[in-house]
XYZ file of C-alpha atoms in Angstrom:
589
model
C -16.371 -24.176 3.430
C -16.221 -26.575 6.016
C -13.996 -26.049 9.039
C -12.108 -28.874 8.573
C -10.484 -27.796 5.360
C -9.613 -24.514 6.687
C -7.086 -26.296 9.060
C -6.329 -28.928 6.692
C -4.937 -25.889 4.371
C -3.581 -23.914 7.434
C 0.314 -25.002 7.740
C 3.333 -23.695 9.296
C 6.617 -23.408 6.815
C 9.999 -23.639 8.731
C 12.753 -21.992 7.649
C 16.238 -22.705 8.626
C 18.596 -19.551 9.014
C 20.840 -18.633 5.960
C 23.346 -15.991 7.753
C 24.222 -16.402 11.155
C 21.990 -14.238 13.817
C 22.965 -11.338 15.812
C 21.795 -11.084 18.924
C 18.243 -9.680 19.542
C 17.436 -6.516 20.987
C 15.611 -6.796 24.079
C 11.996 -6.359 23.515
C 8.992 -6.926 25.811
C 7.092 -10.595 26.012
C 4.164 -9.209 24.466
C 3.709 -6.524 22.029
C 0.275 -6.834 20.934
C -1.233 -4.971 17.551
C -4.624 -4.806 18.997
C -6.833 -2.803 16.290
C -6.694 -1.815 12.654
C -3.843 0.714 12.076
C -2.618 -0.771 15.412
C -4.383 1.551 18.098
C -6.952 4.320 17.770
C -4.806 7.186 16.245
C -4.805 4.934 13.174
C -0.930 5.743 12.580
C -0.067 1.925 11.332
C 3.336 2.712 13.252
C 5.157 0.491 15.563
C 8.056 1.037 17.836
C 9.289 -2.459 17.823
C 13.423 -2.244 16.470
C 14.250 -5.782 16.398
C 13.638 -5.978 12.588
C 15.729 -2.694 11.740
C 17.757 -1.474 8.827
C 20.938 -3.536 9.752
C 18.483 -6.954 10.281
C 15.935 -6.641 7.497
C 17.828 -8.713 5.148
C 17.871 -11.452 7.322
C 14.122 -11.427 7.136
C 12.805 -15.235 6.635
C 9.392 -16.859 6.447
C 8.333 -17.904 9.628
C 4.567 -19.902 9.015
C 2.119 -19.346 6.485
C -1.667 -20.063 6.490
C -3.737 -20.936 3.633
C -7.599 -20.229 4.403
C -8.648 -22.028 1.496
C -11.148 -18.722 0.354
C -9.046 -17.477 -2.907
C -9.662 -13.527 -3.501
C -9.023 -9.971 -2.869
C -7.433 -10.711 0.385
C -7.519 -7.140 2.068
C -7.528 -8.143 5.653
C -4.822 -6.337 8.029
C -4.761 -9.205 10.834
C -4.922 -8.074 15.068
C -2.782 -9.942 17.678
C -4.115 -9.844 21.270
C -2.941 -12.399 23.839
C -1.091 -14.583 21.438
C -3.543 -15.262 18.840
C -3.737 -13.519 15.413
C -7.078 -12.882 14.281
C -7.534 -12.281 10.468
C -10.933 -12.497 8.479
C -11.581 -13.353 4.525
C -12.928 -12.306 1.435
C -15.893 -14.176 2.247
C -16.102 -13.097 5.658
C -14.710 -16.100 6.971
C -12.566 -15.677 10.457
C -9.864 -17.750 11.549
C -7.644 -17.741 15.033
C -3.963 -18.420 14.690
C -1.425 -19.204 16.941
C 0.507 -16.125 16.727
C 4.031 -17.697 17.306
C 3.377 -20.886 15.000
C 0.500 -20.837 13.133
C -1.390 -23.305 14.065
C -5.473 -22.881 13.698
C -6.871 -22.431 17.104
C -10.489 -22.058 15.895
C -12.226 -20.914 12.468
C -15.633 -19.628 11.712
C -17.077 -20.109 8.021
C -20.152 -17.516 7.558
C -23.215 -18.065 5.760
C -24.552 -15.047 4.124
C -28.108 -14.425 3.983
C -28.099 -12.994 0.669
C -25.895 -13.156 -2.468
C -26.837 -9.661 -3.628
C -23.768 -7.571 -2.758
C -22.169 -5.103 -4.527
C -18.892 -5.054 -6.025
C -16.110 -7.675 -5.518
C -16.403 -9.427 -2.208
C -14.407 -8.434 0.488
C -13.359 -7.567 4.061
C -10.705 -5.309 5.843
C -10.278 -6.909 8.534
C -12.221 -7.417 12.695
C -11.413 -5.730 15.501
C -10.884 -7.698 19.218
C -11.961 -6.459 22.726
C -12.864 -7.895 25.795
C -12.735 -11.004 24.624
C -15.116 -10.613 21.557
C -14.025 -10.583 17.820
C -16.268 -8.006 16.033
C -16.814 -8.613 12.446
C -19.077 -6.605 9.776
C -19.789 -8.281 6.468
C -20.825 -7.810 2.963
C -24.497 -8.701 3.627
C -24.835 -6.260 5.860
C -24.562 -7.986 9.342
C -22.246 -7.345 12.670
C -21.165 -10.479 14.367
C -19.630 -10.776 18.192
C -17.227 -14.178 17.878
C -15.955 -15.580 21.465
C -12.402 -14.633 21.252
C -11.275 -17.985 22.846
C -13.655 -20.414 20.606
C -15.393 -18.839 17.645
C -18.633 -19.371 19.297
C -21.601 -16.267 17.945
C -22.347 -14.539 21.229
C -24.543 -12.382 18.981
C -25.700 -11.581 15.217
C -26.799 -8.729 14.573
C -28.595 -7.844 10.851
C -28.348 -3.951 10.199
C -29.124 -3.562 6.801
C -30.438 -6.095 3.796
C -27.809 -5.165 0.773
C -30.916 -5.878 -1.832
C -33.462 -3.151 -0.440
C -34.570 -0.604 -2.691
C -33.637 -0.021 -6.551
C -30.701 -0.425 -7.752
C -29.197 0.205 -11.382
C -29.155 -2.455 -14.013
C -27.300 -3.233 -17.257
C -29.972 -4.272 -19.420
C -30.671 -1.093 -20.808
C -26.727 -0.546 -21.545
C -26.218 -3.682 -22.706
C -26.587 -3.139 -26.624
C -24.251 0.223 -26.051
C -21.474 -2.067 -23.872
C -20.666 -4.824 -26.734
C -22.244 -7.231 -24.293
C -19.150 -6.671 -21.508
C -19.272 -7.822 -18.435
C -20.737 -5.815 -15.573
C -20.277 -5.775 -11.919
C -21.555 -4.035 -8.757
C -24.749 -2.127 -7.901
C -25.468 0.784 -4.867
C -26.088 -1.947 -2.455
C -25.464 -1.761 0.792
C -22.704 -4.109 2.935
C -19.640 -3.427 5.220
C -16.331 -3.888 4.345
C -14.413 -1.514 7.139
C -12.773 -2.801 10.390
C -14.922 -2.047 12.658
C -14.119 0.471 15.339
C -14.698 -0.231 19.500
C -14.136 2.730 21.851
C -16.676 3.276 25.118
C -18.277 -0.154 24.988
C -19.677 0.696 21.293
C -18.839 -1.023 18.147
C -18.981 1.381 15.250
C -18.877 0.849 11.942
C -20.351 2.343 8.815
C -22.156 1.363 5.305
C -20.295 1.181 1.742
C -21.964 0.917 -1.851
C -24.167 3.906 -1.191
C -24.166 5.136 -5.159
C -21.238 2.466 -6.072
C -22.128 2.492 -9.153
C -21.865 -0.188 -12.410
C -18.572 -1.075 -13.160
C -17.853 -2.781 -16.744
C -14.979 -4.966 -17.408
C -12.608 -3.689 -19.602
C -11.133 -6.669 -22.613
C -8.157 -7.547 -20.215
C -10.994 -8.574 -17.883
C -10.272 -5.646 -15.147
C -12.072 -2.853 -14.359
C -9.084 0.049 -15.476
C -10.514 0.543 -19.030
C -14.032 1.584 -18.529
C -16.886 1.775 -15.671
C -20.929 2.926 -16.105
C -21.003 4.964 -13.345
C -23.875 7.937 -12.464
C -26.631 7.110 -14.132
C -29.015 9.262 -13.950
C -32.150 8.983 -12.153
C -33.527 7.375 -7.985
C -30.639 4.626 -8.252
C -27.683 5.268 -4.938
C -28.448 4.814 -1.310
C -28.255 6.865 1.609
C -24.712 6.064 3.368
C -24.483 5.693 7.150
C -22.488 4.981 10.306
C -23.867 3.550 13.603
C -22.805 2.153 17.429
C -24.070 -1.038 18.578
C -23.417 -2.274 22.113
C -20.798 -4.285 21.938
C -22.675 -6.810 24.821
C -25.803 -6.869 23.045
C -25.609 -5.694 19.328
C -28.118 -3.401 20.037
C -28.028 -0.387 17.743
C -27.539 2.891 20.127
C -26.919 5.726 17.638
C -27.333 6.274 14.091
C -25.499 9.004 11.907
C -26.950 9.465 7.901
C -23.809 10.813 5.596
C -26.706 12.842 3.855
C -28.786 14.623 5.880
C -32.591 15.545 4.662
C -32.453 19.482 5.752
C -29.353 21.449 4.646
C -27.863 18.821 2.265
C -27.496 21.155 -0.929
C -24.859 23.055 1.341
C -24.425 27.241 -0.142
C -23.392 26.383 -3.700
C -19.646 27.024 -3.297
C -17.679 28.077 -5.831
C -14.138 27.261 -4.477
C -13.074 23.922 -1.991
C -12.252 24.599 1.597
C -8.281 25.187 0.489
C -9.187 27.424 -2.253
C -8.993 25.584 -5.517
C -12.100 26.802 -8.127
C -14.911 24.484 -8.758
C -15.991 24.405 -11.760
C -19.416 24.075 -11.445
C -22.431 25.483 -13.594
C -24.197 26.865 -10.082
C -26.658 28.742 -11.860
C -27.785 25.683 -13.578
C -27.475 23.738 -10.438
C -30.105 26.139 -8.663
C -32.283 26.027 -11.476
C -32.649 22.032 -11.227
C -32.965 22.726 -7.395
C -36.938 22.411 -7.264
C -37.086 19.204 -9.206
C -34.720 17.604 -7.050
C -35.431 18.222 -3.207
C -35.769 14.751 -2.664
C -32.129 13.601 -4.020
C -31.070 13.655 -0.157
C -32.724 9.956 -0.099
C -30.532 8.301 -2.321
C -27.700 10.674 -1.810
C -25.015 8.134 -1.229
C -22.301 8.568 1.090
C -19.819 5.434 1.351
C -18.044 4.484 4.330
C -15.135 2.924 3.345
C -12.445 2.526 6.225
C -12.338 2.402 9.943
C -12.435 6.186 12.190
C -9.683 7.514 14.257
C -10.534 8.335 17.967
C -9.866 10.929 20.163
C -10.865 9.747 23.918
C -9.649 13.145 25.530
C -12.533 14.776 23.121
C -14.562 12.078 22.787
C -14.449 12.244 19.211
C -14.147 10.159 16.478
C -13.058 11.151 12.932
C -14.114 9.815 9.155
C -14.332 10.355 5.572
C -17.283 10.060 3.710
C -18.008 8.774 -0.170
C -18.806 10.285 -2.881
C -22.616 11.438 -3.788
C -25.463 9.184 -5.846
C -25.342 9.148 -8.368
C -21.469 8.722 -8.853
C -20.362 11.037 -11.078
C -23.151 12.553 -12.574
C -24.099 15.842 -10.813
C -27.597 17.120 -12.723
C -29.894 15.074 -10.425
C -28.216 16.153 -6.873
C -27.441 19.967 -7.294
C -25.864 21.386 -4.265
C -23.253 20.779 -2.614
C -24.113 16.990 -1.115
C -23.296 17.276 1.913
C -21.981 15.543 3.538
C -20.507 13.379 1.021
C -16.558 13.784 0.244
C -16.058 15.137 3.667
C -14.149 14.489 7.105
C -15.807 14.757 9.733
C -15.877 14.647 13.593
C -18.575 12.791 15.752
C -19.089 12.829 19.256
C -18.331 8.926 19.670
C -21.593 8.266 22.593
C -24.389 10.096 20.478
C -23.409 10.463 16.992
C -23.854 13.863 16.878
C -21.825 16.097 14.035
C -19.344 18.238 15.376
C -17.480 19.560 12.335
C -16.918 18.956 8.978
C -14.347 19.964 6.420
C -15.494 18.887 2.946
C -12.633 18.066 -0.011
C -14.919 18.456 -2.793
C -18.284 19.854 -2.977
C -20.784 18.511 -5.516
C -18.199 15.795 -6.537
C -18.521 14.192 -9.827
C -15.006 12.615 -10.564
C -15.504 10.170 -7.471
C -12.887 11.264 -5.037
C -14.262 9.354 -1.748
C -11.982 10.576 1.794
C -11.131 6.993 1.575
C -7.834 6.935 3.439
C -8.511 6.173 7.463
C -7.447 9.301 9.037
C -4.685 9.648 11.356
C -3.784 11.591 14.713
C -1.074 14.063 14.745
C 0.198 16.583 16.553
C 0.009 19.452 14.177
C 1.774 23.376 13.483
C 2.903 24.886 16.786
C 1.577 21.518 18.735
C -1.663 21.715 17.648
C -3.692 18.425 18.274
C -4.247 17.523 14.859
C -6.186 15.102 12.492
C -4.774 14.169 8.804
C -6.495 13.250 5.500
C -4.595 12.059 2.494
C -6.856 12.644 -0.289
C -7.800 11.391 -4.012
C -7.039 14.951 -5.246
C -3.325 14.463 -4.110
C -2.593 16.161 -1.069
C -3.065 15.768 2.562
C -5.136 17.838 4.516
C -4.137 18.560 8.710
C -6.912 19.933 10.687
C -7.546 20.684 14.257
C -8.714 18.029 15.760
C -11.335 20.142 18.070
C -12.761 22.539 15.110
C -11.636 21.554 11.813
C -10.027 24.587 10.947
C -7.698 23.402 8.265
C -4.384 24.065 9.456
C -1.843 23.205 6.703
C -2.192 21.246 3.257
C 0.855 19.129 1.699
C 2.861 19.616 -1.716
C 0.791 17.724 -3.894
C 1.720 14.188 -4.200
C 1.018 13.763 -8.046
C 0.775 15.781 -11.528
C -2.817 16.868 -11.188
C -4.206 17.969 -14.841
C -8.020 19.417 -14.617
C -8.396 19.243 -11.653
C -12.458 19.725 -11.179
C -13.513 19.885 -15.050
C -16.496 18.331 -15.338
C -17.350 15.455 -17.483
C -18.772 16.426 -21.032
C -19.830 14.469 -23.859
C -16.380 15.118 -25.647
C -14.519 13.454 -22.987
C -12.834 15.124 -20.677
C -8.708 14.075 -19.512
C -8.533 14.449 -15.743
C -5.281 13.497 -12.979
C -6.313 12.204 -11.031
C -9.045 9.733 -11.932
C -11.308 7.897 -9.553
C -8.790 5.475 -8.527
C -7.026 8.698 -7.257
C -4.214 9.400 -5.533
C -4.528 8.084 -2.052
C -7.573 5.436 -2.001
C -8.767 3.481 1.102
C -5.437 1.972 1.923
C -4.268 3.731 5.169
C -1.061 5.631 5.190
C 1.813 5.300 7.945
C 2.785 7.863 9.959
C 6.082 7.758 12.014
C 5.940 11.189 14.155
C 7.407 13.090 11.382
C 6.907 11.840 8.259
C 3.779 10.302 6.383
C 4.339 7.519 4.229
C 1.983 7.068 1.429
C 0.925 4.566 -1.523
C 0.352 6.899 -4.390
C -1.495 6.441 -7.914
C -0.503 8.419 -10.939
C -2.384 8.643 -13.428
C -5.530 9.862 -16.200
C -8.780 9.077 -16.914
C -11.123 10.446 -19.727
C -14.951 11.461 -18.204
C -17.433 11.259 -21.022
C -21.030 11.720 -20.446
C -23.107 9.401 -22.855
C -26.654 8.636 -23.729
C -29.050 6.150 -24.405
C -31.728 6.858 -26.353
C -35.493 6.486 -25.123
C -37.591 2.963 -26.802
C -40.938 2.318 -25.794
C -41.911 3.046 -22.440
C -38.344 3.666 -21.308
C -37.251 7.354 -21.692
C -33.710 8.032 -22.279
C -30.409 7.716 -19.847
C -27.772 9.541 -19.742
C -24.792 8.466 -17.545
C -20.863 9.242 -17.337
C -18.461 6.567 -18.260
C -14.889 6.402 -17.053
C -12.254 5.273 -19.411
C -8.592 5.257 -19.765
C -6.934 8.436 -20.757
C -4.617 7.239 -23.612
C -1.046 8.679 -23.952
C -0.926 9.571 -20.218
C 1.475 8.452 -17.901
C 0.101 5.574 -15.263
C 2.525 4.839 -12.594
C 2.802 4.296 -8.336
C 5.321 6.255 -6.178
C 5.986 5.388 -2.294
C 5.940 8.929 -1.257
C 7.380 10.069 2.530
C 5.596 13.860 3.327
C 7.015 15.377 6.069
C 4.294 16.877 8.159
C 6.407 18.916 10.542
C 7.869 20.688 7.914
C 4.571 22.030 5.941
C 3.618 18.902 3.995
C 7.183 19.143 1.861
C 8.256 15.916 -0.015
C 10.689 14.248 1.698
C 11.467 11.576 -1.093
C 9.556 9.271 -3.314
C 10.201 6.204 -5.002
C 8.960 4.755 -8.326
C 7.796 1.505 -7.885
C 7.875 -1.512 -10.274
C 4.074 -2.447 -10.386
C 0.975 -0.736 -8.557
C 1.123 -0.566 -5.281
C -2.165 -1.207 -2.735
C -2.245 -2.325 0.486
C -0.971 0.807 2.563
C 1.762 1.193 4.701
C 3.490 0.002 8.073
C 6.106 2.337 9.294
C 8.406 0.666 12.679
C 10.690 2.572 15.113
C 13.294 -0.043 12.816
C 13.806 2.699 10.195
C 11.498 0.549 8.027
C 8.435 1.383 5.877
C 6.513 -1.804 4.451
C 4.986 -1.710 1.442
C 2.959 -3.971 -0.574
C 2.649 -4.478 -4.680
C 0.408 -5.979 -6.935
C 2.452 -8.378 -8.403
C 2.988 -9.795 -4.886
C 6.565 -8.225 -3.556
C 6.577 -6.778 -0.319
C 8.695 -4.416 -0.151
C 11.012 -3.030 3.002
C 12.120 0.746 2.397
C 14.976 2.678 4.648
C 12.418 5.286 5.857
C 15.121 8.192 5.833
C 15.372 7.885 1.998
C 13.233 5.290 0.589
C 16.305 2.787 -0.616
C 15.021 -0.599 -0.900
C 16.473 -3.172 1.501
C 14.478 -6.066 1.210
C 11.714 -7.686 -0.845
C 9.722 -11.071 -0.662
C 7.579 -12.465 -3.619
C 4.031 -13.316 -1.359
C 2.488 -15.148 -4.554
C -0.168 -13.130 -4.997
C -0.935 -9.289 -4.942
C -0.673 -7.361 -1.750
C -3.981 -5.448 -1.413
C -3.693 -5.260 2.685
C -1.824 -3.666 5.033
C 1.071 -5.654 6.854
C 1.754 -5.347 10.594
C 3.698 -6.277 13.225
C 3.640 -7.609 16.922
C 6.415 -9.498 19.383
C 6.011 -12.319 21.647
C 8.207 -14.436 23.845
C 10.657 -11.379 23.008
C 10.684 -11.993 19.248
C 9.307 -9.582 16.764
C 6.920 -10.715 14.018
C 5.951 -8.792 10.306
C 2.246 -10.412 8.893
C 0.793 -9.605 5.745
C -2.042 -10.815 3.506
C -1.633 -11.904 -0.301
C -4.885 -12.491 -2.279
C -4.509 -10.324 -5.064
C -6.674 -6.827 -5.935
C -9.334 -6.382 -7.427
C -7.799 -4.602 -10.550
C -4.420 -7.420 -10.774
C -6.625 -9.629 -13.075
C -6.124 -7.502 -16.183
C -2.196 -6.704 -14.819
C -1.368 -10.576 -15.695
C -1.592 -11.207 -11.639
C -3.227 -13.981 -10.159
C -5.250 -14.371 -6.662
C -4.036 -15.883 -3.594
C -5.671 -16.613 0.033
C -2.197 -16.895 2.125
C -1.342 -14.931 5.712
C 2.424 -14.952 5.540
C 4.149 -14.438 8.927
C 8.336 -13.517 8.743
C 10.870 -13.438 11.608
C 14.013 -13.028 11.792
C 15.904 -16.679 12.267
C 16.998 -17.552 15.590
C-alpha cells in the first residue's frame, strides 16, 4: 500500500468533554511504555493513576488512526520520546504522534514470499537506541530509523517455504471440499526482545499444522492437525546485533541428542500422563530422526532478568501437532519454559508443562517476573492446562502452582479413533495473550471450554500409502465460555474473583496503579474492571474485535490508554467483522 494512503486514512477524532473535569493528578512529562508488556519483566502493569476508578467513566476518545491494512490487528503499540510506534497485520509500521495522532512516518513492507503459514499477523516491534526492530511473517528482521522509517538493515533469517510441508490434497475427498489454511512454515510473529545490544526473537509454525474451516467460516469446528509422517519444522530462537543484524547465537527448541527426554509418566507438578510408554519405546528405533522436524513454536516475546543475565520463554508444541506415534519421547524441549543465558544462548533450566504433548498446549503466555514464596525471585507461566506455574527464577524449581483457572475434564487422554472430550482444548486456557500482573494479583483472559480429539484415517491409493492424522472438533453439549480471572500470587495461586464475560475475550490484559484492569473482547468492547473485585466501570465499542493488548503512557502530564481493533482470527464465524484502527482515549481536559 502506498504511503500516501496510510496518512490519508490516519486521522485524529476530537472529542469535546461531556462531564466537567476534575483536576489531574500530577504526573511526570513523560511516561514512556518502551517495550512489549511495557519493560522487561513483561508485567503489562503501569503505575500511572490519572485514569483511576473515580475518572474511568470520564474516559473519551482522544485520536484514532486507520492504517488502511484490515485484519487480525494484534499489535500492542510502544511510546518512546513522543511517538507511538505500532506495526500491522501485514507487517506494515507506522510512527504516530503520540499526543495527536498525526503520521510522522510509515513503512509499507514487501514480502519476499507469499508462502506463510496461518493467518497473517504481527505482535507488535520493539524501539531502542533509536532503531525500530521488526520481525515478520516471511521470516525477516528489519532495523527502521526511529526518527524517519529509513531500513538501516534487513536481515533474512529463515525462507517460510523451505522444506516439506503438509498438503490438503490427499484430505480433500474426506473434508467435503472445506477450506484449509496454514502449513509448518516458518515466520515471526513475536515482539521482538532487545537486552545487551542483541535483538532476540524466535520462530513460529514449527508443526502448525492444517487448519480447516468450519461452515461458519472459522476455524472453532474442526482443524487437520498431526499428520503423520516428516511434515513440522524444527523451532528456534536467535540474537542478532542490533547494529548489524548479524546473527550471534542460535538456540534449536529440539535438540538432536537427548530429545526423547526419560519417558515420564507424571508432569513436573504431578498430574499422570497417560501415555502408552511401552509402545512409545518400541517405535523408538524407527524414529531417531523425529528431532529434525520436531517443532517447537515460539510464539511471544521472553522476560529478562539482567541481574542473572537470563532470559525466560515458552516453547510450542511438538511436530507433528497432536499426533504422538512418530515422535516418542518426551520432545523436549517442546511445551516447556525455559531459561537462557541472554549473550550465548546457552540452556540453563527447563521446567516442561507437558511431556510428549498431543492436545497442543504451547507455553504461549509471555512469562512474567515476580517476586515469589518467602521473596523468592520468581518467574510465572499461565498455562493452556489452566493453572499458573511460579518458579525460581535461578533454577526452575517449581515453587507454587495456582487453583486451576477452569473445569478441566481429561485432562491428558489421548486422542482415539472414538473421539475423545477433553477441557481444555487447544485453544486452552491461557493462549499467547500476556497476562497482567499488579504486585499481587495476576489478571488473566481465560477460555472455557471442550474439544473432541479423534484420530482418523485415510486409506492408501496407488502409490500413496495411508495417513492417519488427529482432527480437532467441537465437543457438543459442553459449556464454551471466557472469564476475566484475578489469581492472587501472594496468597498460593487462590482465586481472587472472576468475571463472566459477554463474548470471548483475546487480547490480554493491562493492569494500572488506577485500580484498573483493561480488557479486550471479540465483539470489540474494551472493557475497564475495578481490579479489587472485577465490577465493570467502563466499556467502549472499538468496531472491531480486540485481539491485542492495550497500554498506556503520559505526556505533557496527561495520561493516555491505546489499543488495537482488527478483529481475531476466530471472530469471523462469531458474526464479528475486521477492523485496522489504533484508538487512543484520554480523559477530557
Amino acid at each position: 500500500m502506498p504511503q500516501s494512503t496510510w496518512i490519508d486514512r490516519g486521522f485524529r477524532l476530537a472529542c469535546a468533554a461531556l462531564v466537567a473535569a476534575a483536576p489531574f493528578p500530577t504526573i511526570a512529562a513523560e511516561t514512556p511504555w518502551p517495550a512489549f508488556g511495557h519493560d522487561h519483566s513483561n508485567r503489562n502493569f503501569s503505575d500511572l493513576t490519572q485514569i483511576d476508578r473515580a475518572s474511568v467513566g470520564r474516559l473519551r476518545p482522544a485520536f484514532l488512526f486507520q492504517t488502511g491494512v484490515t485484519g487480525y490487528f494484534q499489535a500492542q503499540p510502544v511510546m518512546v520520546d513522543g511517538a507511538l510506534y505500532l506495526s500491522t497485520t501485514q507487517n506494515n509500521v507506522a510512527a504516530l504522534d503520540a499526543r495527536t495522532g498525526r503520521p510522522l512516518w510509515t513503512y509499507t513492507h514487501r514480502p519476499r514470499t507469499e508462502k506463510i503459514f496461518g493467518p497473517p499477523s504481527n505482535r507488535g516491534v520493539a524501539v531502542s537506541d533509536g532503531l525500530v526492530f521488526e520481525a515478520t511473517m516471511d521470516g525477516r528482521l528489519i532495523a527502521l530509523d526511529a526518527k524517519t522509517g529509513r531500513v538501516v538493515w534487513d536481515k533474512e533469517a529463515v525462507r517460510p517455504e523451505e522444506g516439506e510441508s503438509e498438503t490438503a490434497s490427499d484430505l480433500a475427498g474426506k473434508l467435503g471440499g472445506k477450506a484449509v489454511q496454514g502449513s509448518s512454515r516458518l515466520g515471526f510473529k513475536m515482539p521482538p526482545l532487545v537486552a545487551e545490544g542483541l535483538v532476540i526473537v524466535g520462530v513460529t509454525g514449527a508443526g502448525y499444522g492444517l487448519h480447516v474451516e468450519d461452515e461458519a467460516g472459522g476455524l472453532d469446528g474442526g482443524a487437520v492437525v498431526g499428520i503423520e509422517g516428516g511434515y513440522g519444522r524444527r523451532g528456534w530462537l536467535a540474537a542478532y546485533d542490533a547494529k548489524t543484524g548479524a546473527e550471534r547465537w542460535r538456540w534449536y527448541v529440539t535438540p538432536s541428542e537427548g530429545w526423547e527426554g526419560g519417558f515420564v509418566a507424571q508432569t513436573v507438578d504431578g498430574v499422570p500422563l497417560q501415555r502408552d510408554i511401552a509402545a512409545e519405546k518400541a517405535a523408538a528405533p524407527a524414529n531417531r530422526e523425529a528431532w529434525r522436524v520436531g517443532g517447537g513454536s515460539l510464539w511471544m516475546t521472553p522476560a529478562y532478568d539482567p541481574d542473572l543475565g537470563l532470559i525466560f520463554l515458552g516453547t510450542g508444541n511438538p511436530a507433528p501437532q497432536n499426533f504422538g506415534l512418530s515422535r516418542p519421547g518426551d520432545n523436549l524441549y517442546t511445551m516447556c519454559l525455559v531459561a537462557l543465558d541472554v549473550r550465548t544462548g546457552q540452556l540453563r533450566w527447563y521446567s516442561q508443562q507437558v511431556p510428549h504433548d498431543e492436545w497442543g498446549y504451547d507455553v504461549a503466555a509471555p512469562p512474567f517476573l515476580l517476586d515469589g514464596p518467602n521473596g523468592a525471585k520468581a518467574v510465572a507461566s499461565a498455562s493452556k492446562t489452566g493453572w499458573i506455574y511460579v518458579h525460581d527464577r535461578a533454577t526452575g524449581k517449581l515453587l507454587t502452582r495456582s487453583a486451576p483457572l477452569i473445569e478441566q475434564k481429561n485432562l491428558f487422554a489421548p486422542p482415539t479413533p472414538q473421539g475423545t472430550v477433553v477441557a481444555p482444548g487447544p485453544l486452552g486456557a491461557v493462549s499467547w495473550p500476556p497476562t497482567a500482573y499488579d504486585g499481587r494479583l495476576a489478571y488473566v483472559q481465560v477460555r472455557h471450554g471442550a474439544t473432541t480429539y479423534t484420530v482418523k484415517t485415510v486409506p492408501a491409493a496407488g502409490d500413496r500409502p495411508e495417513i492417519r492424522y488427529t482432527e480437532t472438533g467441537e465437543a457438543k453439549g459442553e459449556p464454551s465460555f471466557s472469564t476475566l480471572t484475578a489469581v492472587d500470587l501472594a496468597d498460593g495461586g487462590k482465586i481472587a474473583w472472576t468475571m463472566r464475560s459477554g463474548s470471548r475475550l483475546s487480547g490480554g490484559t493491562l493492569a494500572t496503579a488506577g485500580g484498573l484492569v483493561f480488557s479486550g473482547e471479540e465483539d470489540g468492547h474494551l472493557d475497564a474492571h475495578d481490579s479489587r473485585d472485577g465490577t465493570l466501570l467502563w466499556r467502549f465499542q472499538c468496531g472491531a474485535g480486540i485481539s491485542g493488548p492495550a497500554m498506556t503512557y503520559a505526556l505533557d502530564g496527561k495520561q493516555y490508554l491505546a489499543v488495537a481493533a482488527g478483529g481475531a482470527s476466530f471472530t469471523k464465524a462469531s458474526g464479528f467483522g475486521t477492523g485496522d484502527a489504533l484508538l487512543v482515549f484520554a480523559l477530557p481536559d
